[in-house]
Coordinates of N, CA and C in Angstrom, one line a residue:
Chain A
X102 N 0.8 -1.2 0.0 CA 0.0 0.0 0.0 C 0.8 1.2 0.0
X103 N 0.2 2.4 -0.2 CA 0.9 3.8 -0.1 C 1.6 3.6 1.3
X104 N 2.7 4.6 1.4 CA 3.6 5.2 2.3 C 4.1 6.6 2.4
X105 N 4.0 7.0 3.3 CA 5.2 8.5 3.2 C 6.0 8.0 4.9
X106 N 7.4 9.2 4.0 CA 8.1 8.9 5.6 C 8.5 10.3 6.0
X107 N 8.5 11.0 6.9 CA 9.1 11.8 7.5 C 9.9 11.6 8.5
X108 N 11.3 11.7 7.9 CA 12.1 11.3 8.9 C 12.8 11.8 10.2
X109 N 12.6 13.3 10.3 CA 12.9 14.1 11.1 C 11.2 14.1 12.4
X110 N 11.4 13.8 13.4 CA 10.4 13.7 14.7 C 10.6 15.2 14.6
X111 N 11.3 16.0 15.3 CA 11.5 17.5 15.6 C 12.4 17.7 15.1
X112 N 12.2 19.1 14.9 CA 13.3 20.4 13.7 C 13.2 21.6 14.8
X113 N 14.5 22.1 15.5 CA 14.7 23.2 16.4 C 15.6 24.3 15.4
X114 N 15.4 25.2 15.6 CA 15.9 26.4 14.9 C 15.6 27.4 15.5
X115 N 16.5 28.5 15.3 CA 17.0 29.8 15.2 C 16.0 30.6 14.1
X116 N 15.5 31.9 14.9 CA 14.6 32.5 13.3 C 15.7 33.0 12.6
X117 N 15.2 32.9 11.1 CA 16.1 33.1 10.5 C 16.5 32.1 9.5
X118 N 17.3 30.9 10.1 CA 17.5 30.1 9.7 C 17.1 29.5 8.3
X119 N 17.5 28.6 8.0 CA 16.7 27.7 6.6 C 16.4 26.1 7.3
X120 N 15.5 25.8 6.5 CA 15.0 24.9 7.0 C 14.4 24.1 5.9
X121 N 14.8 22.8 6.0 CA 13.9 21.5 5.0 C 13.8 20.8 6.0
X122 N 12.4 20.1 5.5 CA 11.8 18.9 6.0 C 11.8 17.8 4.9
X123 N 12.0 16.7 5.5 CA 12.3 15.6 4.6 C 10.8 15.2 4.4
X124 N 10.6 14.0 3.2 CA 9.7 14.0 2.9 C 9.8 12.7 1.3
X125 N 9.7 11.2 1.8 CA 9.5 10.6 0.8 C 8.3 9.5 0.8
X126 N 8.3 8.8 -0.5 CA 6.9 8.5 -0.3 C 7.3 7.2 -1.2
X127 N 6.0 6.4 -1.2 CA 6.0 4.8 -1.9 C 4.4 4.7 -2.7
X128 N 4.2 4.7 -3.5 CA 3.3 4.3 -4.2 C 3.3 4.1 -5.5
X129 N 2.3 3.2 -6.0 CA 2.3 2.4 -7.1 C 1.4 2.9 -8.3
X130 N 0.5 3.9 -7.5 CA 0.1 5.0 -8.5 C 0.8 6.4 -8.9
X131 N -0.1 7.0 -9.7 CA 0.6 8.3 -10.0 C 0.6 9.6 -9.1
X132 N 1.8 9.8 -8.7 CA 1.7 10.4 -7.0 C 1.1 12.1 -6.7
X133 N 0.3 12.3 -6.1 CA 0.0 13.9 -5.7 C 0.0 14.0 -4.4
X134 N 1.0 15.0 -4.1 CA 1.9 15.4 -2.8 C 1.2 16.5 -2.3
X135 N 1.3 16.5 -1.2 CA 0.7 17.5 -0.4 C 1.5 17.7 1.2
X136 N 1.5 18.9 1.4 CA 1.9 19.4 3.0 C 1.2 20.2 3.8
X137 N 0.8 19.6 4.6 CA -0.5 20.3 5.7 C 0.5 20.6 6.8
X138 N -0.2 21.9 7.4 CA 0.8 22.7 8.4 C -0.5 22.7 9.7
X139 N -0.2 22.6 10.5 CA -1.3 22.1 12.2 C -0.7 22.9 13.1
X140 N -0.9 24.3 13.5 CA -0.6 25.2 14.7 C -1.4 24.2 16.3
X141 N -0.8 24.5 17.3 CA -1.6 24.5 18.7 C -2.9 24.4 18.7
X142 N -3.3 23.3 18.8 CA -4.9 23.7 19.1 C -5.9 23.2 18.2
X143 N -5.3 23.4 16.2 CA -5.9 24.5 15.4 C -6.2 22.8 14.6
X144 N -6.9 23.1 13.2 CA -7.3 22.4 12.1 C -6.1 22.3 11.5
X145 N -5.8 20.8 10.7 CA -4.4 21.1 9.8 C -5.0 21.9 8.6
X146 N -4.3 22.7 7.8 CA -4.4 23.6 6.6 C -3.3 22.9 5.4
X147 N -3.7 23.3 4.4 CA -2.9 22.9 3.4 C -1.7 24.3 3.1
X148 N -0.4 24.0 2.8 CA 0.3 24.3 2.9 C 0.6 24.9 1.3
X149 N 1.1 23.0 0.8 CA 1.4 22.9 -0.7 C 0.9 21.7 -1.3
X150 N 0.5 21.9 -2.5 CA 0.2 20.8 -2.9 C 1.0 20.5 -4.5
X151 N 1.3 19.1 -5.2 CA 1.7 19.4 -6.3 C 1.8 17.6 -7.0
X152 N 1.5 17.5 -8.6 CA 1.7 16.3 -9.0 C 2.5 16.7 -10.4
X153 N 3.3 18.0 -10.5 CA 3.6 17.9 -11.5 C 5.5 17.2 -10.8
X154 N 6.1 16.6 -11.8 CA 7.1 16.5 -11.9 C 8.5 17.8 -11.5
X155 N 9.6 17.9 -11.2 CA 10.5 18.7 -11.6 C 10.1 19.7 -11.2
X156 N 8.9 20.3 -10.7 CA 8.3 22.0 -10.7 C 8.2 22.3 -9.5
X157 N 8.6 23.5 -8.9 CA 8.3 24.3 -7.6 C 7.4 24.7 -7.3
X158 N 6.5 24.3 -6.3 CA 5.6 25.2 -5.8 C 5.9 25.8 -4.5
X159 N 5.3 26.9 -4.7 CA 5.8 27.8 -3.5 C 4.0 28.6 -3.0
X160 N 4.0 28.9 -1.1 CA 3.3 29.5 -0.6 C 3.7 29.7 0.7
X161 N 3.3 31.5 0.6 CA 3.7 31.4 2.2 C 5.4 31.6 2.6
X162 N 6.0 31.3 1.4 CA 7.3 31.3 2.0 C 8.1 30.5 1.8
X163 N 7.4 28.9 1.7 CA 7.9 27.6 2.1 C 7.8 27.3 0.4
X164 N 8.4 26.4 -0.3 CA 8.3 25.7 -1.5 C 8.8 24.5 -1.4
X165 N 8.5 23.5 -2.3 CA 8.7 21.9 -2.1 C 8.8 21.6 -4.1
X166 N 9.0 21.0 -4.5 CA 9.3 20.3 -5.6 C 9.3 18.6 -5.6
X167 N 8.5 18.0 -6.7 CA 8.4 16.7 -6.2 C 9.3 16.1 -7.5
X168 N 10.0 15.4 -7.0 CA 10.9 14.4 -7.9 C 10.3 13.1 -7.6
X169 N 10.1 13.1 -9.1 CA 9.2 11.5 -9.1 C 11.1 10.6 -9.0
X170 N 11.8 10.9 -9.6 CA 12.8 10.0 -9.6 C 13.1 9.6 -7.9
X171 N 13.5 10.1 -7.6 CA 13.3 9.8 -5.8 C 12.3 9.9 -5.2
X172 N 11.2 10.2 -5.9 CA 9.9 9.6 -5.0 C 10.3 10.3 -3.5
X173 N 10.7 12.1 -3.5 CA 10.6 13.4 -2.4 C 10.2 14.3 -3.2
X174 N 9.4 14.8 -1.1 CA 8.5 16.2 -2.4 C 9.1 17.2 -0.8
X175 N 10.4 17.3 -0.2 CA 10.5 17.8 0.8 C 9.8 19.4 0.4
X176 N 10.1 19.8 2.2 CA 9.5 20.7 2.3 C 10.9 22.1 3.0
X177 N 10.7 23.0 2.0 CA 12.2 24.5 2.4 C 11.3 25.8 3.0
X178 N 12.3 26.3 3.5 CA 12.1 27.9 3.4 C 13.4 28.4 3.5
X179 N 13.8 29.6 3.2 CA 14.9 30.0 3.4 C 15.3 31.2 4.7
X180 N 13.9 31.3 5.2 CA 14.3 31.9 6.9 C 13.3 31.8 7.2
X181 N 13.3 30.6 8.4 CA 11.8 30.4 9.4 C 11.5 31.9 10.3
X182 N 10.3 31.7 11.1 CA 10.3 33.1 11.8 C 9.1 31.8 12.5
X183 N 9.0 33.0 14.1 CA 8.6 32.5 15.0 C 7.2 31.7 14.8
X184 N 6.1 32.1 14.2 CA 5.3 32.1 13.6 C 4.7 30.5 12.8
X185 N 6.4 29.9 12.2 CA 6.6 29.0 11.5 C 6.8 27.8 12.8
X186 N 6.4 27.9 14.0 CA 6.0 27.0 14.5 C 5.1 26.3 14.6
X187 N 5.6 24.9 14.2 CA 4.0 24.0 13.6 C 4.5 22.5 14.1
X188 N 3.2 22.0 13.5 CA 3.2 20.7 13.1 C 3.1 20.3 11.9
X189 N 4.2 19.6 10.8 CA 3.9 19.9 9.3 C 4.0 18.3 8.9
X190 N 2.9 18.2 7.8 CA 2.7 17.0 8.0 C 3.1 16.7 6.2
X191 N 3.2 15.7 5.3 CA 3.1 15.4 4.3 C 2.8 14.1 3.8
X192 N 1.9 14.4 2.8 CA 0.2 13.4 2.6 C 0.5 13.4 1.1
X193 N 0.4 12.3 0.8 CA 0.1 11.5 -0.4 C -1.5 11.1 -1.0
X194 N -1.7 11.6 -2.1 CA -3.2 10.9 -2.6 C -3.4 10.1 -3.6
X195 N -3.9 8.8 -3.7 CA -4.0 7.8 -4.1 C -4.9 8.7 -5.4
X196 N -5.0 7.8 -7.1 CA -5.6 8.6 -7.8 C -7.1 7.4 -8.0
X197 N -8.3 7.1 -7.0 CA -8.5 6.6 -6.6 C -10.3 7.3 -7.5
X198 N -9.8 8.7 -7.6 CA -10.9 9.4 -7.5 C -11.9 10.2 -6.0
X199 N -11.7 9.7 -5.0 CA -11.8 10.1 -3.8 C -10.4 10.9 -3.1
X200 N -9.5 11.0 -3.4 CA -8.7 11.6 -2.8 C -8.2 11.2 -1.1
X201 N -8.4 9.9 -1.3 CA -7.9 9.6 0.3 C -6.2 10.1 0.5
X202 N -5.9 10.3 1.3 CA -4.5 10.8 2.0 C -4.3 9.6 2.8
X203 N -3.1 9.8 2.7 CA -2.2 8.6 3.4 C -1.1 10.3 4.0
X204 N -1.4 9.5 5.3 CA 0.0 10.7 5.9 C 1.0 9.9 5.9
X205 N 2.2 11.0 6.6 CA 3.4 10.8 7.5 C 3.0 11.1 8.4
X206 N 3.9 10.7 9.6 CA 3.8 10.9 11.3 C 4.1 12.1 11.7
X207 N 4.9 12.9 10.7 CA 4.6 14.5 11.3 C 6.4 14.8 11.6
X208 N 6.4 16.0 11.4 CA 7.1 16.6 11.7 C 7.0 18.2 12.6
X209 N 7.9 17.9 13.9 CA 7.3 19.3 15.0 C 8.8 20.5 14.9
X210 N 8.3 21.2 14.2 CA 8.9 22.5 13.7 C 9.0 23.5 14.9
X211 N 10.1 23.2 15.6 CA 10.3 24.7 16.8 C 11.2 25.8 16.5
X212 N 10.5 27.2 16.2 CA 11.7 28.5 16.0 C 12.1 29.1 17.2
X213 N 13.1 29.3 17.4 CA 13.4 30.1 19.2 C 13.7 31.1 18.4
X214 N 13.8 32.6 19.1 CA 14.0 34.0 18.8 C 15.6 34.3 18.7
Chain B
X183 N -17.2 32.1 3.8 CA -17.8 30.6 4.1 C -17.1 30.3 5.1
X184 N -18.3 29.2 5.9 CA -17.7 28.4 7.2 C -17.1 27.4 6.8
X185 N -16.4 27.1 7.4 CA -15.4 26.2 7.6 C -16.0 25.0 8.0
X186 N -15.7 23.7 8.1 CA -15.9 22.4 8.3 C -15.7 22.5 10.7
X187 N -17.2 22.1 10.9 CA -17.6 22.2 12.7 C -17.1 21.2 13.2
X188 N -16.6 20.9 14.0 CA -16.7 19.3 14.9 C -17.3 19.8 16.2
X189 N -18.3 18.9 16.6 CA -18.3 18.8 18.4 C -18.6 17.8 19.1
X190 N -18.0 17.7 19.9 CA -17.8 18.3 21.1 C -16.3 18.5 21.0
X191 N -15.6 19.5 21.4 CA -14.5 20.1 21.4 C -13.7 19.2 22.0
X192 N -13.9 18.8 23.0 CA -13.2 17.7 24.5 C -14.0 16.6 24.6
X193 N -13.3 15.6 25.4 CA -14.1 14.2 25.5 C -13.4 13.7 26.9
X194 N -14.0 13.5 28.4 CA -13.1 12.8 28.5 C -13.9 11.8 29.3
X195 N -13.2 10.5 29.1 CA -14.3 8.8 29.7 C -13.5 8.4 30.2
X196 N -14.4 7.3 31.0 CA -13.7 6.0 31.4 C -13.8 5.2 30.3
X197 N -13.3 4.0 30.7 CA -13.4 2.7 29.7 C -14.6 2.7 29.8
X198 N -14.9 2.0 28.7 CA -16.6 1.0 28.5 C -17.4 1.9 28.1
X199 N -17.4 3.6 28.3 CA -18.2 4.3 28.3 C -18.6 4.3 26.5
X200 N -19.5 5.5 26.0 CA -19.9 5.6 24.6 C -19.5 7.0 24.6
X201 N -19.0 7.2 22.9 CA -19.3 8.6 22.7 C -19.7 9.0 21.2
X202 N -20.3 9.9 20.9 CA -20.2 10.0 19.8 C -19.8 11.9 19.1
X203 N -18.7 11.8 18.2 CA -19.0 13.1 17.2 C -19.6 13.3 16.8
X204 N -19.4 14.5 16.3 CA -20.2 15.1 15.2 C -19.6 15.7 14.3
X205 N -20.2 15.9 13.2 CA -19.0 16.6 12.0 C -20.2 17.5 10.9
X206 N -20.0 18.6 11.1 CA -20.7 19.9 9.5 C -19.8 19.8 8.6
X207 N -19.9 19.4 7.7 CA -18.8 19.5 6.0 C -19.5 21.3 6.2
X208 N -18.0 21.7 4.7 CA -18.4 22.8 4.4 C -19.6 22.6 3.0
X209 N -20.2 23.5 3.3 CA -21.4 22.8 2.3 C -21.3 22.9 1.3
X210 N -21.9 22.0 0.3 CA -21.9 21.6 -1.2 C -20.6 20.5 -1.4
X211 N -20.0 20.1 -0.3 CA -18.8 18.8 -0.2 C -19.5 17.8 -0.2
X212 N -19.3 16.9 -1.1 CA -20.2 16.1 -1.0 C -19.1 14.5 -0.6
X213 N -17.9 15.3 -0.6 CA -16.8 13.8 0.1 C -16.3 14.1 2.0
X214 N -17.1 13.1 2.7 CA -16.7 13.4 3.9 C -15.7 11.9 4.8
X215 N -14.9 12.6 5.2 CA -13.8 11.9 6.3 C -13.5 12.1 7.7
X216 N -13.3 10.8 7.9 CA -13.4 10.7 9.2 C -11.8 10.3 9.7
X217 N -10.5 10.9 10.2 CA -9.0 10.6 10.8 C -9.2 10.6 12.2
X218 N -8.0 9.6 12.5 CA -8.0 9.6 14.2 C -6.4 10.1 13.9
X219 N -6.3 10.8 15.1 CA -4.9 11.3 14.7 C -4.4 11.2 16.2
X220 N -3.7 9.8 16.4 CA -2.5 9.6 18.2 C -2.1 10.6 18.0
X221 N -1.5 11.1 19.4 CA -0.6 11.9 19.6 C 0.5 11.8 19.2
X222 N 1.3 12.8 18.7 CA 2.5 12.6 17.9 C 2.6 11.8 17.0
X223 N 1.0 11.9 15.8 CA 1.5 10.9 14.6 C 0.6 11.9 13.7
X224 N 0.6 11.4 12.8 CA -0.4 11.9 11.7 C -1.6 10.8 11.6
X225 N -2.4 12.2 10.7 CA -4.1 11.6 11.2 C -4.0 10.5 9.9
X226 N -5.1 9.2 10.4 CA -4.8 7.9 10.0 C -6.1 7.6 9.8
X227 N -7.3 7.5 8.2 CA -8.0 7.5 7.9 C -9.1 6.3 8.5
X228 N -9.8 6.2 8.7 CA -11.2 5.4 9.8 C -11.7 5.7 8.8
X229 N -12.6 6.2 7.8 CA -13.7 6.0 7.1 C -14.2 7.5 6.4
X230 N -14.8 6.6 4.8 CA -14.9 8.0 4.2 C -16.7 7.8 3.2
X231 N -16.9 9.0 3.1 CA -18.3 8.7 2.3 C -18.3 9.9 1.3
X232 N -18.8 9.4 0.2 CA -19.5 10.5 -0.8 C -20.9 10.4 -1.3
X233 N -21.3 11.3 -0.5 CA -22.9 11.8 0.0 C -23.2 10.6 1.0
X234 N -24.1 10.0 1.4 CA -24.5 9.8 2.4 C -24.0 7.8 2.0
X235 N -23.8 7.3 1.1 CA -22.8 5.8 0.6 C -21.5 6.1 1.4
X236 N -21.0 5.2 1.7 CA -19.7 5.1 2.7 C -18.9 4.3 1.5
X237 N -17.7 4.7 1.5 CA -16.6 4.2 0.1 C -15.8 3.1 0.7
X238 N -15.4 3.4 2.1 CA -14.8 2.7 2.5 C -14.2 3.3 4.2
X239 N -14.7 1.9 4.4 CA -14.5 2.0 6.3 C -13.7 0.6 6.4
X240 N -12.4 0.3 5.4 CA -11.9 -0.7 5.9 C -11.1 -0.4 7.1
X241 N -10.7 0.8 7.6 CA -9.9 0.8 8.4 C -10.6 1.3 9.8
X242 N -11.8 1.3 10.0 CA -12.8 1.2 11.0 C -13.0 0.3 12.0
X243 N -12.7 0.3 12.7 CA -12.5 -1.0 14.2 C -13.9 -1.6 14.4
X244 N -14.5 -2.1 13.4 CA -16.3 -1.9 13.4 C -16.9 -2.5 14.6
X245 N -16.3 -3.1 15.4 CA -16.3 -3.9 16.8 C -17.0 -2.7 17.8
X246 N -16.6 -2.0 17.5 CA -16.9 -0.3 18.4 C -17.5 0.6 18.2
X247 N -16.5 1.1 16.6 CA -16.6 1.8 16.2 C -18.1 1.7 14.7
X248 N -18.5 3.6 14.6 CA -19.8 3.0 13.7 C -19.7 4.9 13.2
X249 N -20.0 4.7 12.0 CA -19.9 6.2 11.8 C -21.5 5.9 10.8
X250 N -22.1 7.0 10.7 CA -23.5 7.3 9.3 C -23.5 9.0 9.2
X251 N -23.9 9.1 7.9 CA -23.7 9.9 7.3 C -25.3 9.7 6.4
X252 N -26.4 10.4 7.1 CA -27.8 9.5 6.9 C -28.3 11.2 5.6
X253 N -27.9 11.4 5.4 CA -28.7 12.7 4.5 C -27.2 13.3 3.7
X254 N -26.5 12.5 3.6 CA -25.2 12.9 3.0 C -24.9 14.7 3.0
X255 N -25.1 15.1 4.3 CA -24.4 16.6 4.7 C -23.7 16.1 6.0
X256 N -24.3 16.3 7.3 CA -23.7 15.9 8.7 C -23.3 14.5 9.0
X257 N -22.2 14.1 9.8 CA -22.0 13.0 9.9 C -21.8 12.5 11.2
X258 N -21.9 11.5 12.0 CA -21.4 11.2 13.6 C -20.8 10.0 13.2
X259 N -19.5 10.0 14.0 CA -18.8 9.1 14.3 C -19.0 8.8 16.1
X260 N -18.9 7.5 16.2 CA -19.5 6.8 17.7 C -18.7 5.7 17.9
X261 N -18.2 5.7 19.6 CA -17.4 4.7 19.9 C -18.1 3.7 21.0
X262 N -18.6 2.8 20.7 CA -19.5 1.8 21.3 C -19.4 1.8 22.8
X263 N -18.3 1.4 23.1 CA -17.8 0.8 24.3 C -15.5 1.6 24.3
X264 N -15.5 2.6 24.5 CA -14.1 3.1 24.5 C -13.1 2.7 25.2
X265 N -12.1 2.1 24.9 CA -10.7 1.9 25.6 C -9.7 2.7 25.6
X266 N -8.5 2.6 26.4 CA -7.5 3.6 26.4 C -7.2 3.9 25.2
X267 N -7.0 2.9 24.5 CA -6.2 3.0 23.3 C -7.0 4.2 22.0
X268 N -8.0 4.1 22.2 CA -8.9 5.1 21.6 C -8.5 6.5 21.6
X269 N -7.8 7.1 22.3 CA -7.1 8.5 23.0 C -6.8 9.1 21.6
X270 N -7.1 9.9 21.5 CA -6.7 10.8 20.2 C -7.1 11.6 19.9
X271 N -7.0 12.7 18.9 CA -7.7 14.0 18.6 C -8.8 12.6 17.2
X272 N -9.8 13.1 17.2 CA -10.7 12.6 15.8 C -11.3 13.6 15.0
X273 N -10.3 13.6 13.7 CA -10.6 15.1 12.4 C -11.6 14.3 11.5
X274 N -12.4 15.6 11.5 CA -13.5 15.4 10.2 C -12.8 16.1 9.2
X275 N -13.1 15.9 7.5 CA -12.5 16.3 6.4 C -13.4 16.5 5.4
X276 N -13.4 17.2 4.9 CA -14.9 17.3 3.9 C -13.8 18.3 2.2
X277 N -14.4 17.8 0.9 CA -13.8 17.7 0.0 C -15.0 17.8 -1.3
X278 N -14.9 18.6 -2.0 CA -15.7 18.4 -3.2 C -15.3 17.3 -4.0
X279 N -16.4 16.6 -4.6 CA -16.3 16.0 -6.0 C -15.0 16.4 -6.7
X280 N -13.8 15.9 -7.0 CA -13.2 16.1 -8.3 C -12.2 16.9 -7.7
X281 N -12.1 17.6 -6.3 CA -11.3 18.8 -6.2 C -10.3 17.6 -5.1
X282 N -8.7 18.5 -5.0 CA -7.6 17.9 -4.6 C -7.8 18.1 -3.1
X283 N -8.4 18.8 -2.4 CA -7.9 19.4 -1.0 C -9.1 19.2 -0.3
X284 N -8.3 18.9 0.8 CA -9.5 18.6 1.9 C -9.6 19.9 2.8
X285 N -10.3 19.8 3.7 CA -10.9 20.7 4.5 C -10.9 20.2 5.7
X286 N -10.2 20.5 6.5 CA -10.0 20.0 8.2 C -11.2 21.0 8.8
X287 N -11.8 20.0 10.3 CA -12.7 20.9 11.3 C -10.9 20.7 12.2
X288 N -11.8 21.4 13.7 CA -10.2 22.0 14.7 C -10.5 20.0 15.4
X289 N -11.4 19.5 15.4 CA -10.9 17.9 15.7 C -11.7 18.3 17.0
X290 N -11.7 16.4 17.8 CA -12.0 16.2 19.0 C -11.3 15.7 19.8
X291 N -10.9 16.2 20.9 CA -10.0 16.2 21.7 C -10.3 14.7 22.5
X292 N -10.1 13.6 22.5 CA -10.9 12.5 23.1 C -9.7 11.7 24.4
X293 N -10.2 11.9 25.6 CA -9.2 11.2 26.5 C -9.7 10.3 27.3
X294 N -9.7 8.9 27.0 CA -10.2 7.8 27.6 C -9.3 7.3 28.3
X295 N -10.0 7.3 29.8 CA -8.9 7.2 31.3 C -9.4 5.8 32.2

């Protein structure tokens, strides 16, 4: 069945900083990537989403590119800010026609000042 | 537009007890989901429907658990008899026809003690 891995549990940083989250995945269909970002408390929100090959998408700050050859669609920014403290998750969708998501276990993004 | 409701906000039981959610899609969604999401993982799909037909609840503990979706808009998910293990936030997801992105409610905070 589908998979993603996130292999980083927590990511501590400095604002400022750069920052990627890893992010690879296993499936036997045609893959569409996605990154949902979860504040304290809150609903996860979608972040980024993308099935094209090779191409950047960018929102917010953060951009990810998915490489079907490695089967990663990590997740950058090039200076976190306090703000950018989350819980960031990255989800896979089966082309199923329903759109089910398969997560990863998450990755917990802390920025100190 | 509103956003996708869950309630009750908090949960908290003993074993054996019952409970049930509730979930408002944002309206005209006619694809709705049901994730349990442990602490410190990502949310892990229990069952999905488009309009008030259920697509698939293979991953539904049906022993306990029982979710309907009787007018294909609102939906309750219900835990028969709850155990520790049950402890989790529970996210509703609601998604048009054809479209890529889901729609998170803020979840139910569920602590079975």
């Amino acid at each position: 069945g589908d998979s993603v891995t996130q292999t980083e549990g927590l990511v501590t940083l400095t604002k400022g900083l750069p920052v990627m989250l890893n992010c690879t995945y296993q499936t036997t269909y045609s893959p569409f990537l996605f990154w949902y970002v979860q504040h304290l408390n809150e609903a996860p929100k979608l972040l980024l989403k993308s099935s094209t090959d090779n191409k950047r998408t960018e929102h917010q700050g953060f951009y990810a590119t998915l490489h079907k050859s490695s089967s990663s669609f990590h997740l950058q920014k090039s200076s976190v800010q306090l703000s950018d403290s989350a819980l960031y998750f990255c989800a896979l969708s089966d082309d199923s026609g329903y759109n089910k998501l398969t997560f990863g276990k998450g990755t917990v993004l802390l920025v100190s000042p | 537009e509103a956003g996708v409701t869950q309630s009750p906000r908090y949960a908290v039981l003993q074993e054996g007890q019952a409970v049930s959610f509730w979930c408002d899609p944002i309206s005209g969604h006619d694809t709705l989901y049901w994730y349990q999401q442990p602490r410190d993982q990502g949310p892990q799909l229990l069952v999905y429907f488009r309009d008030e037909a259920v697509i698939d609840n293979s991953q539904l503990p049906s022993d306990r658990f029982s979710a309907v979706r009787p007018k294909g808009t609102n939906s309750t998910l219900k835990i028969q008899s709850a155990k520790q293990g049950d402890t989790a936030t529970y996210l509703c997801a609601s998604s048009p026809q054809g479209w890529d992105t889901q729609y998170f409610g803020p979840g139910t905070r569920l602590l079975v003690l």
